[in-house]
Short mmCIF file of N, CA, C and O and ligand atoms in Angstrom, two decimals:
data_model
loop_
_atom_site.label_atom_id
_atom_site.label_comp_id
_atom_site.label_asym_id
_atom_site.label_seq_id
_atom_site.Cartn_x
_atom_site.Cartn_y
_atom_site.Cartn_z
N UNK A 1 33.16 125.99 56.08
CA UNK A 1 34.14 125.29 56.93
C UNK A 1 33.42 124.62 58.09
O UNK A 1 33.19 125.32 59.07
N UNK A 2 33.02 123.33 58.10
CA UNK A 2 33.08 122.69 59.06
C UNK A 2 33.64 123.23 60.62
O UNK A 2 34.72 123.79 60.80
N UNK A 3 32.89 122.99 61.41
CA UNK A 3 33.60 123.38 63.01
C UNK A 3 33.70 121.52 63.56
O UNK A 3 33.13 120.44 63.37
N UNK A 4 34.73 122.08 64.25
CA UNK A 4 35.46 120.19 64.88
C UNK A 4 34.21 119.86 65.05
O UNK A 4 33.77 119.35 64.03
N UNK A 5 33.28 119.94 66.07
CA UNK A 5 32.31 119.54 66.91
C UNK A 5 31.65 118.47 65.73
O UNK A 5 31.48 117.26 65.85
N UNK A 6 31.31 119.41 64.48
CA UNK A 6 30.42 118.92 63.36
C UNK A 6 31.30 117.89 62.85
O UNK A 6 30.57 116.90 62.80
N UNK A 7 32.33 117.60 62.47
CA UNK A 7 33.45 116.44 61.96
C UNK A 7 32.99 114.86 63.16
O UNK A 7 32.64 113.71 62.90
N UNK A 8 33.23 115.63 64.51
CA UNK A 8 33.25 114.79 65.37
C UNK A 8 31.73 113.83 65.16
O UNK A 8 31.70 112.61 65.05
N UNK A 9 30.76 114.59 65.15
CA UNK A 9 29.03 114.07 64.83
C UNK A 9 29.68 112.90 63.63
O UNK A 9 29.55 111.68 63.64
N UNK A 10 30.33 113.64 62.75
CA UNK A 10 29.90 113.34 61.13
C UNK A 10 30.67 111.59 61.18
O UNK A 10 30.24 110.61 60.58
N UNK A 11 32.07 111.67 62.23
CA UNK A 11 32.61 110.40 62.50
C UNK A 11 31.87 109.55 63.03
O UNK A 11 32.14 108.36 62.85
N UNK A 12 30.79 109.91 63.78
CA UNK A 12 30.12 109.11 64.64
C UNK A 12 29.24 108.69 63.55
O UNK A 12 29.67 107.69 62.98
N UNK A 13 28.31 109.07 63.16
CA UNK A 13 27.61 108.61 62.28
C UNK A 13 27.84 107.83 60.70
O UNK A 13 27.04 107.18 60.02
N UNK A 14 29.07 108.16 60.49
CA UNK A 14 30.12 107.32 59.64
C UNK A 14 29.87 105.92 60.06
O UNK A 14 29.33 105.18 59.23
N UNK A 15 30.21 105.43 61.33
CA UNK A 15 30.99 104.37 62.27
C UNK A 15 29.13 103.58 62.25
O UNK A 15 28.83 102.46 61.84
N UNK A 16 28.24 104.58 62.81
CA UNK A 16 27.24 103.67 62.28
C UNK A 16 26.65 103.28 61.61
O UNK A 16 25.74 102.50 61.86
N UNK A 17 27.11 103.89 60.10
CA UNK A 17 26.64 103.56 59.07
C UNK A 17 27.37 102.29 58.40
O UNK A 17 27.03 101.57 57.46
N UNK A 18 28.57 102.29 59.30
CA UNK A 18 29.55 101.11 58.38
C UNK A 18 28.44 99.85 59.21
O UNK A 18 28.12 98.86 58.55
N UNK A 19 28.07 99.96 60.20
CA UNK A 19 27.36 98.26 60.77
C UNK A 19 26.32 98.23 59.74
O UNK A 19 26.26 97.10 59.26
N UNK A 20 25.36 99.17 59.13
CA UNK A 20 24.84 98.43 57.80
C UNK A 20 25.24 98.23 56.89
O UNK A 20 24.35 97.98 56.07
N UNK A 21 26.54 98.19 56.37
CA UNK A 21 27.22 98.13 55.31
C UNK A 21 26.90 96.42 55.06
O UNK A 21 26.83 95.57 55.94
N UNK A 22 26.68 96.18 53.28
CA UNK A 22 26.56 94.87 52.80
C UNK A 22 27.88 94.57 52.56
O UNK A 22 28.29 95.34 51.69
N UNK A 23 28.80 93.75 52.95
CA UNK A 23 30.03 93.47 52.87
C UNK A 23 30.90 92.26 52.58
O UNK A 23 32.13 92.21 52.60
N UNK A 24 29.71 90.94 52.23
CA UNK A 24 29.84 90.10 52.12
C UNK A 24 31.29 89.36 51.36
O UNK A 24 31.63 88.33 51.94
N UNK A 25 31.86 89.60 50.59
CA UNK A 25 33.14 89.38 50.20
C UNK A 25 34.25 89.94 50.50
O UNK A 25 35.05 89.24 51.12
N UNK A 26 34.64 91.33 50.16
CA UNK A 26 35.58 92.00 51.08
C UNK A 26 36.03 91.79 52.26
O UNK A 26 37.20 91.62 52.62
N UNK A 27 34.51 91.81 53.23
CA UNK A 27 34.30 91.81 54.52
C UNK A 27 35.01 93.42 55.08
O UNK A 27 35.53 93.46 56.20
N UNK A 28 34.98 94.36 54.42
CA UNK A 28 35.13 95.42 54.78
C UNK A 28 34.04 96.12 54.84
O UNK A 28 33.30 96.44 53.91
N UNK A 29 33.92 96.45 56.38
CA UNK A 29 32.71 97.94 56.62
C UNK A 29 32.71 98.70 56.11
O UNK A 29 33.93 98.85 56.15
N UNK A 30 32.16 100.08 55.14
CA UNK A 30 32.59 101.52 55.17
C UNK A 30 31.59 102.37 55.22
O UNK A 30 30.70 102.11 54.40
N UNK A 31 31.43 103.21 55.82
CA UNK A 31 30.47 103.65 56.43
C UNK A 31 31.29 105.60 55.92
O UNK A 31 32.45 106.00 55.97
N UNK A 32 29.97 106.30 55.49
CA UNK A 32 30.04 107.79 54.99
C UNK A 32 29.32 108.47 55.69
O UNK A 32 28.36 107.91 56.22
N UNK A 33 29.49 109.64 55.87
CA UNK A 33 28.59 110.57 57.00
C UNK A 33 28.90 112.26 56.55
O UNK A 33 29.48 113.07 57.25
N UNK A 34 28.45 112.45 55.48
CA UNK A 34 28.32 114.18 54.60
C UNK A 34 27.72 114.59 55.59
O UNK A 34 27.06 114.00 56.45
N UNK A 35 28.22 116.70 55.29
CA UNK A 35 27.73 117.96 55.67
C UNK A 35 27.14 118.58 54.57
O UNK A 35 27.94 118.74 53.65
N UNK A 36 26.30 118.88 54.42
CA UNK A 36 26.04 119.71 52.90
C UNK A 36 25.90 121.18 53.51
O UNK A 36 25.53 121.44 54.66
N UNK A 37 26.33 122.30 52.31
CA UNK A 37 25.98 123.67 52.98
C UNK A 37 24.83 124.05 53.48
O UNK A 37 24.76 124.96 54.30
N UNK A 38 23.56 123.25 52.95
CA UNK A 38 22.00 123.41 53.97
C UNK A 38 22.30 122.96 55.30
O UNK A 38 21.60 123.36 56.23
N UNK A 39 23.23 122.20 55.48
CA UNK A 39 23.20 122.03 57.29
C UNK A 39 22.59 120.61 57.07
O UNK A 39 21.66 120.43 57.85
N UNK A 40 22.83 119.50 56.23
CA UNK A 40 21.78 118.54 56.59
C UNK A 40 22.91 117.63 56.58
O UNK A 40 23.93 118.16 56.13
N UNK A 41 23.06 116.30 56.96
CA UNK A 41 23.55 115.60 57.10
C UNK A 41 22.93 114.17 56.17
O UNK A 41 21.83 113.62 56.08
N UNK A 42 23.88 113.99 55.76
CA UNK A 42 23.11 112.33 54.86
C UNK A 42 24.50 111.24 55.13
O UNK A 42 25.58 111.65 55.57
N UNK A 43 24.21 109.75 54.77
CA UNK A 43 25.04 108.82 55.55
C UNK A 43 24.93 107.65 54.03
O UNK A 43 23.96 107.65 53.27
N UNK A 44 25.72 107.08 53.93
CA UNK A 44 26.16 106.23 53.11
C UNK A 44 26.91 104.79 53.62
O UNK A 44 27.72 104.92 54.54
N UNK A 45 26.68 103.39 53.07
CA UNK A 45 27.53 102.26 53.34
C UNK A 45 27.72 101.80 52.31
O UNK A 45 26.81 101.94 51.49
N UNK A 46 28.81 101.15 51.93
CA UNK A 46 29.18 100.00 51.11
C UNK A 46 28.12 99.17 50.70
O UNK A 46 27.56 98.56 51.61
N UNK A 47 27.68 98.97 49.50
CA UNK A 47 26.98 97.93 49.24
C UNK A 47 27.41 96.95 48.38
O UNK A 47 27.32 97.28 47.20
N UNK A 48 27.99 95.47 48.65
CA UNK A 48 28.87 94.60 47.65
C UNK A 48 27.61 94.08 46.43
O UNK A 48 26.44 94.47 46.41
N UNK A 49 28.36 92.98 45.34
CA UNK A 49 27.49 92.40 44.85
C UNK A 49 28.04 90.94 44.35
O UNK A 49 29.27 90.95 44.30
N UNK A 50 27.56 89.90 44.02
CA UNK A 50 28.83 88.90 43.88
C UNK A 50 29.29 89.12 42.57
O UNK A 50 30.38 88.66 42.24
N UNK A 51 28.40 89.94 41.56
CA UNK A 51 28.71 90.66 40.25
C UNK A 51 30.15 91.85 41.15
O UNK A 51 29.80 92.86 41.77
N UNK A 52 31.45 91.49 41.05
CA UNK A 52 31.85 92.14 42.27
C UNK A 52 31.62 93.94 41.77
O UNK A 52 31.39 94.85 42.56
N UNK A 53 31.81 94.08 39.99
CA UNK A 53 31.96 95.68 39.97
C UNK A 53 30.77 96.29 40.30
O UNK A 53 30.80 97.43 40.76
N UNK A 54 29.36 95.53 40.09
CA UNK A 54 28.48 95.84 40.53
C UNK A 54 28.61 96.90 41.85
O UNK A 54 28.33 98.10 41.84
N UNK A 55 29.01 96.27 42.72
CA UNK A 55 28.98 97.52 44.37
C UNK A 55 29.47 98.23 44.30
O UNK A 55 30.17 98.49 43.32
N UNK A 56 29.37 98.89 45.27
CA UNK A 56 29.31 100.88 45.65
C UNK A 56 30.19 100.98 46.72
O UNK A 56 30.48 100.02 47.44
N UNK A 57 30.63 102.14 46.86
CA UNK A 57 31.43 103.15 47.79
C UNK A 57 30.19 103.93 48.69
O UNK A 57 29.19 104.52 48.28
N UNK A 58 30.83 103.63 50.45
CA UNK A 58 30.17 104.04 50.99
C UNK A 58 29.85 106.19 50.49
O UNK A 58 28.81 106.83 50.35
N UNK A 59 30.80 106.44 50.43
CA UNK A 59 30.99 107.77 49.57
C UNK A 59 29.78 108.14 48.89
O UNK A 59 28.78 108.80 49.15
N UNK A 60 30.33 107.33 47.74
CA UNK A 60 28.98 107.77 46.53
C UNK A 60 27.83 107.72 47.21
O UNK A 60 27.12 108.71 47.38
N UNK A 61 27.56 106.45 47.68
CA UNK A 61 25.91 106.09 48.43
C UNK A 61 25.27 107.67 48.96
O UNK A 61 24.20 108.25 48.75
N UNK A 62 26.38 108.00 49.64
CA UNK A 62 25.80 109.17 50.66
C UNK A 62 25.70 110.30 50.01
O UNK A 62 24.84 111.15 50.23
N UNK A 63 27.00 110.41 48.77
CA UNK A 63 26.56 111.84 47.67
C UNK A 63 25.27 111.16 46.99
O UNK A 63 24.63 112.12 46.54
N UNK A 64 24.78 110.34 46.78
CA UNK A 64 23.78 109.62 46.10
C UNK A 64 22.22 110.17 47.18
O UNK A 64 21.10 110.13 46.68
N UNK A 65 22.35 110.45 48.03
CA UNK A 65 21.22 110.61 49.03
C UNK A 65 21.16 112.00 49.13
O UNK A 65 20.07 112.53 49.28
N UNK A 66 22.11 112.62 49.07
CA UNK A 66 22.34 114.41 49.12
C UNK A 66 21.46 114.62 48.07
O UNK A 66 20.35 115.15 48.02
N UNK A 67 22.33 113.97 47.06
CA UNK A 67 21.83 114.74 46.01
C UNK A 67 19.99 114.77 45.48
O UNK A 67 19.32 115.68 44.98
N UNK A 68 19.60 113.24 45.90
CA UNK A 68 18.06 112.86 45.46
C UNK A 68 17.15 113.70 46.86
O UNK A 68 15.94 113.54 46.94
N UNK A 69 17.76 114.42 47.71
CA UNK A 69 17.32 115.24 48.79
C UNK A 69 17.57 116.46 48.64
O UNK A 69 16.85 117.26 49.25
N UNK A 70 18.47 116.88 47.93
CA UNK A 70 18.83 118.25 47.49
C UNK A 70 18.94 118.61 46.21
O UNK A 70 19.22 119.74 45.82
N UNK A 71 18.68 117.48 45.41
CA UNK A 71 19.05 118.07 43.88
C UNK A 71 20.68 119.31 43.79
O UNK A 71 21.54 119.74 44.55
N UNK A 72 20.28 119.42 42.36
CA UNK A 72 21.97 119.50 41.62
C UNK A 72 22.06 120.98 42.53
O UNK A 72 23.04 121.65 42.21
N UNK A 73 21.48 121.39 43.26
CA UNK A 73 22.44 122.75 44.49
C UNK A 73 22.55 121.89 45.47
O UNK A 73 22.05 122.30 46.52
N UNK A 74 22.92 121.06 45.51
CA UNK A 74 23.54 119.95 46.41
C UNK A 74 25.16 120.53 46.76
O UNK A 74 25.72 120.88 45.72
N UNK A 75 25.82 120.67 47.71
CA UNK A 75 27.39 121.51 47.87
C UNK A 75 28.08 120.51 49.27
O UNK A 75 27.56 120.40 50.38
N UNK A 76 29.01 120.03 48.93
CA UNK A 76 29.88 119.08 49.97
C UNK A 76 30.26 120.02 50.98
O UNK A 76 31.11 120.66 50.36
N UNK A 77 30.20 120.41 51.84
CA UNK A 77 31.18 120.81 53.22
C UNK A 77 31.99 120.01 53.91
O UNK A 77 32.92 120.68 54.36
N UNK A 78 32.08 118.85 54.22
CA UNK A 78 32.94 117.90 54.54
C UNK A 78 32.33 116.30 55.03
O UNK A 78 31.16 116.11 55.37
N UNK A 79 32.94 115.70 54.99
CA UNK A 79 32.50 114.01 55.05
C UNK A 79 33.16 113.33 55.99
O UNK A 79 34.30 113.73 56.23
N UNK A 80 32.76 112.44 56.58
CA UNK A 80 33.71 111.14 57.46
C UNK A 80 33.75 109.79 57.03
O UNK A 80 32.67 109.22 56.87
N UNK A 81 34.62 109.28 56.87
CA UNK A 81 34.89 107.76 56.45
C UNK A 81 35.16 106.96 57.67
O UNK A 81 36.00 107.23 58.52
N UNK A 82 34.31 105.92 57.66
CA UNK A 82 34.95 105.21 58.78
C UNK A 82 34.75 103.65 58.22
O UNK A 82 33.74 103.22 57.67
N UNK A 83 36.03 102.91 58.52
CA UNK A 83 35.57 101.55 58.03
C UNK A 83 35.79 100.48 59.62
O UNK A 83 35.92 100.82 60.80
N UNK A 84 35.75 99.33 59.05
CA UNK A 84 35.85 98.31 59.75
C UNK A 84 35.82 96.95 59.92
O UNK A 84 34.71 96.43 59.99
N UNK A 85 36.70 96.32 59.99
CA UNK A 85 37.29 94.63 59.71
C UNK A 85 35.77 93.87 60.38
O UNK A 85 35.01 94.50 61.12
N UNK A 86 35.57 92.60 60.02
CA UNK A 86 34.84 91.39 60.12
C UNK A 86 34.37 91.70 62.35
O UNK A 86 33.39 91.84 63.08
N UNK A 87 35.69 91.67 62.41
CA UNK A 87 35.50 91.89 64.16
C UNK A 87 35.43 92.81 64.45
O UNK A 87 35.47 92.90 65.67
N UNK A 88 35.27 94.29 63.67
CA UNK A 88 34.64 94.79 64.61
C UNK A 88 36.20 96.51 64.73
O UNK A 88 35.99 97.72 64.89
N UNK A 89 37.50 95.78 64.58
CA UNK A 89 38.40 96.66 64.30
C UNK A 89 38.76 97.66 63.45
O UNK A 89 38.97 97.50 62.24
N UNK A 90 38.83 98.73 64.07
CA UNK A 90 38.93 100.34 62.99
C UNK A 90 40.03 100.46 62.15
O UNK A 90 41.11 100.28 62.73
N UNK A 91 40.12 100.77 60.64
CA UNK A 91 41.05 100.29 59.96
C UNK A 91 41.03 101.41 59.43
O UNK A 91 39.98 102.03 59.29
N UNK A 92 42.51 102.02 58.93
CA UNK A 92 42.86 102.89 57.71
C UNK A 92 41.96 103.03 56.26
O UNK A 92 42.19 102.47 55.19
N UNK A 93 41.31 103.60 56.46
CA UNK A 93 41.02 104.02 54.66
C UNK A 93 40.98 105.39 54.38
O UNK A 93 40.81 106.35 55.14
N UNK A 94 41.16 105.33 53.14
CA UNK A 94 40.96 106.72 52.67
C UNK A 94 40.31 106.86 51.05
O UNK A 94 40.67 106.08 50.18
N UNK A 95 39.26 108.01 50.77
CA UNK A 95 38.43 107.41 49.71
C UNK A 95 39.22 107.24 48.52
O UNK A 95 40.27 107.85 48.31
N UNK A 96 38.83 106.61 47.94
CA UNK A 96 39.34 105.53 46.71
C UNK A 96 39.11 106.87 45.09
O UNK A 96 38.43 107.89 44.95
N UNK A 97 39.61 106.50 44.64
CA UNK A 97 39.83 107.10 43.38
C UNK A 97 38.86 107.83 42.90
O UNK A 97 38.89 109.06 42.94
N UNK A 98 37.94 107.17 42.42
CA UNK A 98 36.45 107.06 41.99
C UNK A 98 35.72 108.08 42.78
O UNK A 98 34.94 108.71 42.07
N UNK A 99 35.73 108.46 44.14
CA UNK A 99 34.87 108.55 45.30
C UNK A 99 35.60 109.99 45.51
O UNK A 99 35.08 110.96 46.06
N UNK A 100 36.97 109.94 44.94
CA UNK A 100 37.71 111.54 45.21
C UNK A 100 37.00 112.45 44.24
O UNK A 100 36.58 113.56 44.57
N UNK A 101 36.84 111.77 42.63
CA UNK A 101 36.73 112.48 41.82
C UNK A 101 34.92 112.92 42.02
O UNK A 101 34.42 114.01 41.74
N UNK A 102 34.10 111.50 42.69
CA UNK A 102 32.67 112.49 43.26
C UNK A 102 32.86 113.37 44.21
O UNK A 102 31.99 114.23 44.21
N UNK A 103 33.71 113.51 45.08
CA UNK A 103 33.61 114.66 46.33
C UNK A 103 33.94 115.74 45.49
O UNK A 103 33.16 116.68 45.59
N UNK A 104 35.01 115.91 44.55
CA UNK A 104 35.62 117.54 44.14
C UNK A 104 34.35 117.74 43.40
O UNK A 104 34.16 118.94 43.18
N UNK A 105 33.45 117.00 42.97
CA UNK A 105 32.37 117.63 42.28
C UNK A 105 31.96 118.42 42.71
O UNK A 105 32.15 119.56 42.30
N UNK A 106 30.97 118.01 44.06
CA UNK A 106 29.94 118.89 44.97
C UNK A 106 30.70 119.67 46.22
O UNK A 106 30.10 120.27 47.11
N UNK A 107 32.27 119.52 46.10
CA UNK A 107 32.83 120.45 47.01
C UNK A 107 34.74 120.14 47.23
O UNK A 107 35.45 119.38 47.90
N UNK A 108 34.95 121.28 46.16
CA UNK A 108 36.50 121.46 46.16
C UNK A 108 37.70 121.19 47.12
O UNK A 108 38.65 120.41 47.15
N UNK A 109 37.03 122.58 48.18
CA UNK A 109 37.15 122.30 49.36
C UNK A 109 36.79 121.68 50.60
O UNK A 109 37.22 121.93 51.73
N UNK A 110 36.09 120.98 50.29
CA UNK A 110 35.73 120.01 51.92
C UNK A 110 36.57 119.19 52.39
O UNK A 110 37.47 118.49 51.92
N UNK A 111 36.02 119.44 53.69
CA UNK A 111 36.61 118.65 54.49
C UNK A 111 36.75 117.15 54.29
O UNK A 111 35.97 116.69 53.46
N UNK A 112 37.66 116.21 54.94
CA UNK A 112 37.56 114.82 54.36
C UNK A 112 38.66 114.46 55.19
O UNK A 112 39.87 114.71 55.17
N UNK A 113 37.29 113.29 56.50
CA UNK A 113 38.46 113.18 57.52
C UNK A 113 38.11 111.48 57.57
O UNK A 113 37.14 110.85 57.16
N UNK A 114 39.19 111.13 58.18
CA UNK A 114 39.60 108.92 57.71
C UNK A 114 40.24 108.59 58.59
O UNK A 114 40.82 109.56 59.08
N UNK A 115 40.42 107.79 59.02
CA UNK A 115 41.18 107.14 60.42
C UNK A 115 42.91 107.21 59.17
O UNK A 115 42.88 107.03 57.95
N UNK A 116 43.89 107.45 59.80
CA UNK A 116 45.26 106.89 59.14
C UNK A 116 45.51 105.76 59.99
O UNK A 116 44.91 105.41 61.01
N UNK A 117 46.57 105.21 59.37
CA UNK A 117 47.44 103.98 59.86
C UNK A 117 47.75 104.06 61.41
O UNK A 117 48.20 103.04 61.94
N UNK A 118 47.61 104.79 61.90
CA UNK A 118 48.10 104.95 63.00
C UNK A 118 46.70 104.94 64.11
O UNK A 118 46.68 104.83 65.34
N UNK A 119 45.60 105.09 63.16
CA UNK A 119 44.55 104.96 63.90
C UNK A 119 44.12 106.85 64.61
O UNK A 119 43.35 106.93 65.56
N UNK A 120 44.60 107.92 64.11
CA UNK A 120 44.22 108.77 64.02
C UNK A 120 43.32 109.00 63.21
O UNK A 120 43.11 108.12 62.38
N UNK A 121 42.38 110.41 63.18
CA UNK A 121 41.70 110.87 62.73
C UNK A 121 42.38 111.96 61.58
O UNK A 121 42.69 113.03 62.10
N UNK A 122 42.56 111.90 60.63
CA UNK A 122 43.11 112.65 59.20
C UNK A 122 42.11 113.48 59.17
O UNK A 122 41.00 113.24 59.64
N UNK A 123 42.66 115.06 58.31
CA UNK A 123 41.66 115.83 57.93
C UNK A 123 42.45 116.47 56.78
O UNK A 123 43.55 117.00 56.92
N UNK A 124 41.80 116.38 55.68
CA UNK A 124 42.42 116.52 54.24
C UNK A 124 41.55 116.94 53.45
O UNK A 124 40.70 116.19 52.97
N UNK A 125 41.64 118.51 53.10
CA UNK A 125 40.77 118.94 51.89
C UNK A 125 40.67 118.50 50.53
O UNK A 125 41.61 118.68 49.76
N UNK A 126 39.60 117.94 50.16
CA UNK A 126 39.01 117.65 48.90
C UNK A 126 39.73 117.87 47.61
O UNK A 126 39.84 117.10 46.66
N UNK A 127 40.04 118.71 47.72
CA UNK A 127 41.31 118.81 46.54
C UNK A 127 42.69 118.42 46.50
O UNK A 127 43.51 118.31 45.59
N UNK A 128 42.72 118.23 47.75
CA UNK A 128 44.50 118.01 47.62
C UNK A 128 44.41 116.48 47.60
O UNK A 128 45.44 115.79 47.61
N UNK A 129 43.23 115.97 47.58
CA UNK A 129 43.27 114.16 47.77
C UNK A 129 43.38 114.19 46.16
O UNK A 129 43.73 113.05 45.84
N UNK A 130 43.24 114.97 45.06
CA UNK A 130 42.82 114.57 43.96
C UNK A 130 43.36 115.36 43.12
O UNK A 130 42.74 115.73 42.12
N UNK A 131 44.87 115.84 43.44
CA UNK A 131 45.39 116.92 42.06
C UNK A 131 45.03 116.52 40.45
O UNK A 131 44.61 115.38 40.23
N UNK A 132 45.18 117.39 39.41
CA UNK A 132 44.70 117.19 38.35
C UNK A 132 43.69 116.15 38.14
O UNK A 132 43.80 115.14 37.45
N UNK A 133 42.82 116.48 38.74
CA UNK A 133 41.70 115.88 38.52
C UNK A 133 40.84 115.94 37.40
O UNK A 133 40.90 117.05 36.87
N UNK A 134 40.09 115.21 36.89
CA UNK A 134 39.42 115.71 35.53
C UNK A 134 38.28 116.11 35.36
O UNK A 134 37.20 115.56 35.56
N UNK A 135 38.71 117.72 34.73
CA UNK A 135 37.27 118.60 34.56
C UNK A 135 36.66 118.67 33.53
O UNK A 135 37.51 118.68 32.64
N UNK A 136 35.36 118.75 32.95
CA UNK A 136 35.07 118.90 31.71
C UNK A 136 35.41 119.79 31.04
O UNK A 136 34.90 120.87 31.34
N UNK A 137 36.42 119.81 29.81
CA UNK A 137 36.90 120.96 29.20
C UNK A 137 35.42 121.53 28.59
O UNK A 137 34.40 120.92 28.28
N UNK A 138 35.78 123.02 28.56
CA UNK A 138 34.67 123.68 27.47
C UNK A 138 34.03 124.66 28.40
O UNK A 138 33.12 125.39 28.00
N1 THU B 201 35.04 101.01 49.72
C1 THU B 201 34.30 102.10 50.08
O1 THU B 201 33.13 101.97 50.46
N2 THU B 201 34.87 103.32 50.00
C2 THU B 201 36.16 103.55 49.58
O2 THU B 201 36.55 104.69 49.43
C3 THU B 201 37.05 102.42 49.36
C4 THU B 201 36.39 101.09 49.22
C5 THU B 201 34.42 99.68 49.78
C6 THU B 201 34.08 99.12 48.43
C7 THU B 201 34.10 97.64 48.71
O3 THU B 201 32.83 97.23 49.15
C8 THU B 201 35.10 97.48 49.84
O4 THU B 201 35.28 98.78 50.37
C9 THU B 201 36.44 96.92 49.41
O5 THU B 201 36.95 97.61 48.33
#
């Protein structure tokens, strides 16, 4: 379980990961900022492509860095999303389909906090973003 303090870091470093975000068509920032149970922190951005399926989720990027730093005992404790419009303005997201079904991988329960509509800070465990989710039978 994450302690606030550590969420609060994990937003911050979210927010600067979205200014390297490649964003060229969208023009949406998104910027990722993981806890893994070693205590380490790794950071992820959006990367577009004009091939558009080509690009990435700031999400994955950052389970993508855990994991080539921690290999498969790699374990989610919680993440921050932060995005952001062309100017600079903090916008609602919350991870995308694709990006739910990588978090329940490396952590059921984690944390998983996103600005809402209202421009709050959300905090929503990993599983409940992703009921029946799909596991490998067998
Ligand atoms: N995007 C993310 O990085 N994470 C999400 O969870 C939702 C969408 C990015 C992908 C693309 O570069 C842009 O936002 C618009 O979809």
């Amino acid at each position: 379980m994450a302690e606030p303090h550590r969420l609060d870091e994990l937003r911050a470093l979210a927010t600067q990961a979205a200014r390297r975000a490649y964003a060229p068509y969208s023009k949406l920032s998104v910027g990722a900022a993981l806890l893994s149970a070693q205590d380490a922190v790794y950071v992820g951005c959006n990367v577009e492509n004009a091939a558009f399926p080509v690009g990435g989720c700031a999400e994955r990027a950052a389970i993508a860095t855990a994991v080539q730093s921690e290999g498969a005992a790699f374990r989610l404790v919680a993440i921050a999303v932060a995005a952001f419009a062309a100017d600079g303005t903090a916008l609602p997201v919350s991870p995308c389909g694709a990006c739910r079904q990588a978090l329940v991988e490396f952590g059921a329960n984690a944390a998983v906090t996103f600005r809402n509509v209202d421009g709050d800070w959300a905090q929503v465990d990993s599983g409940a973003l992703l009921p029946w989710r799909f596991v490998m039978p067998g």
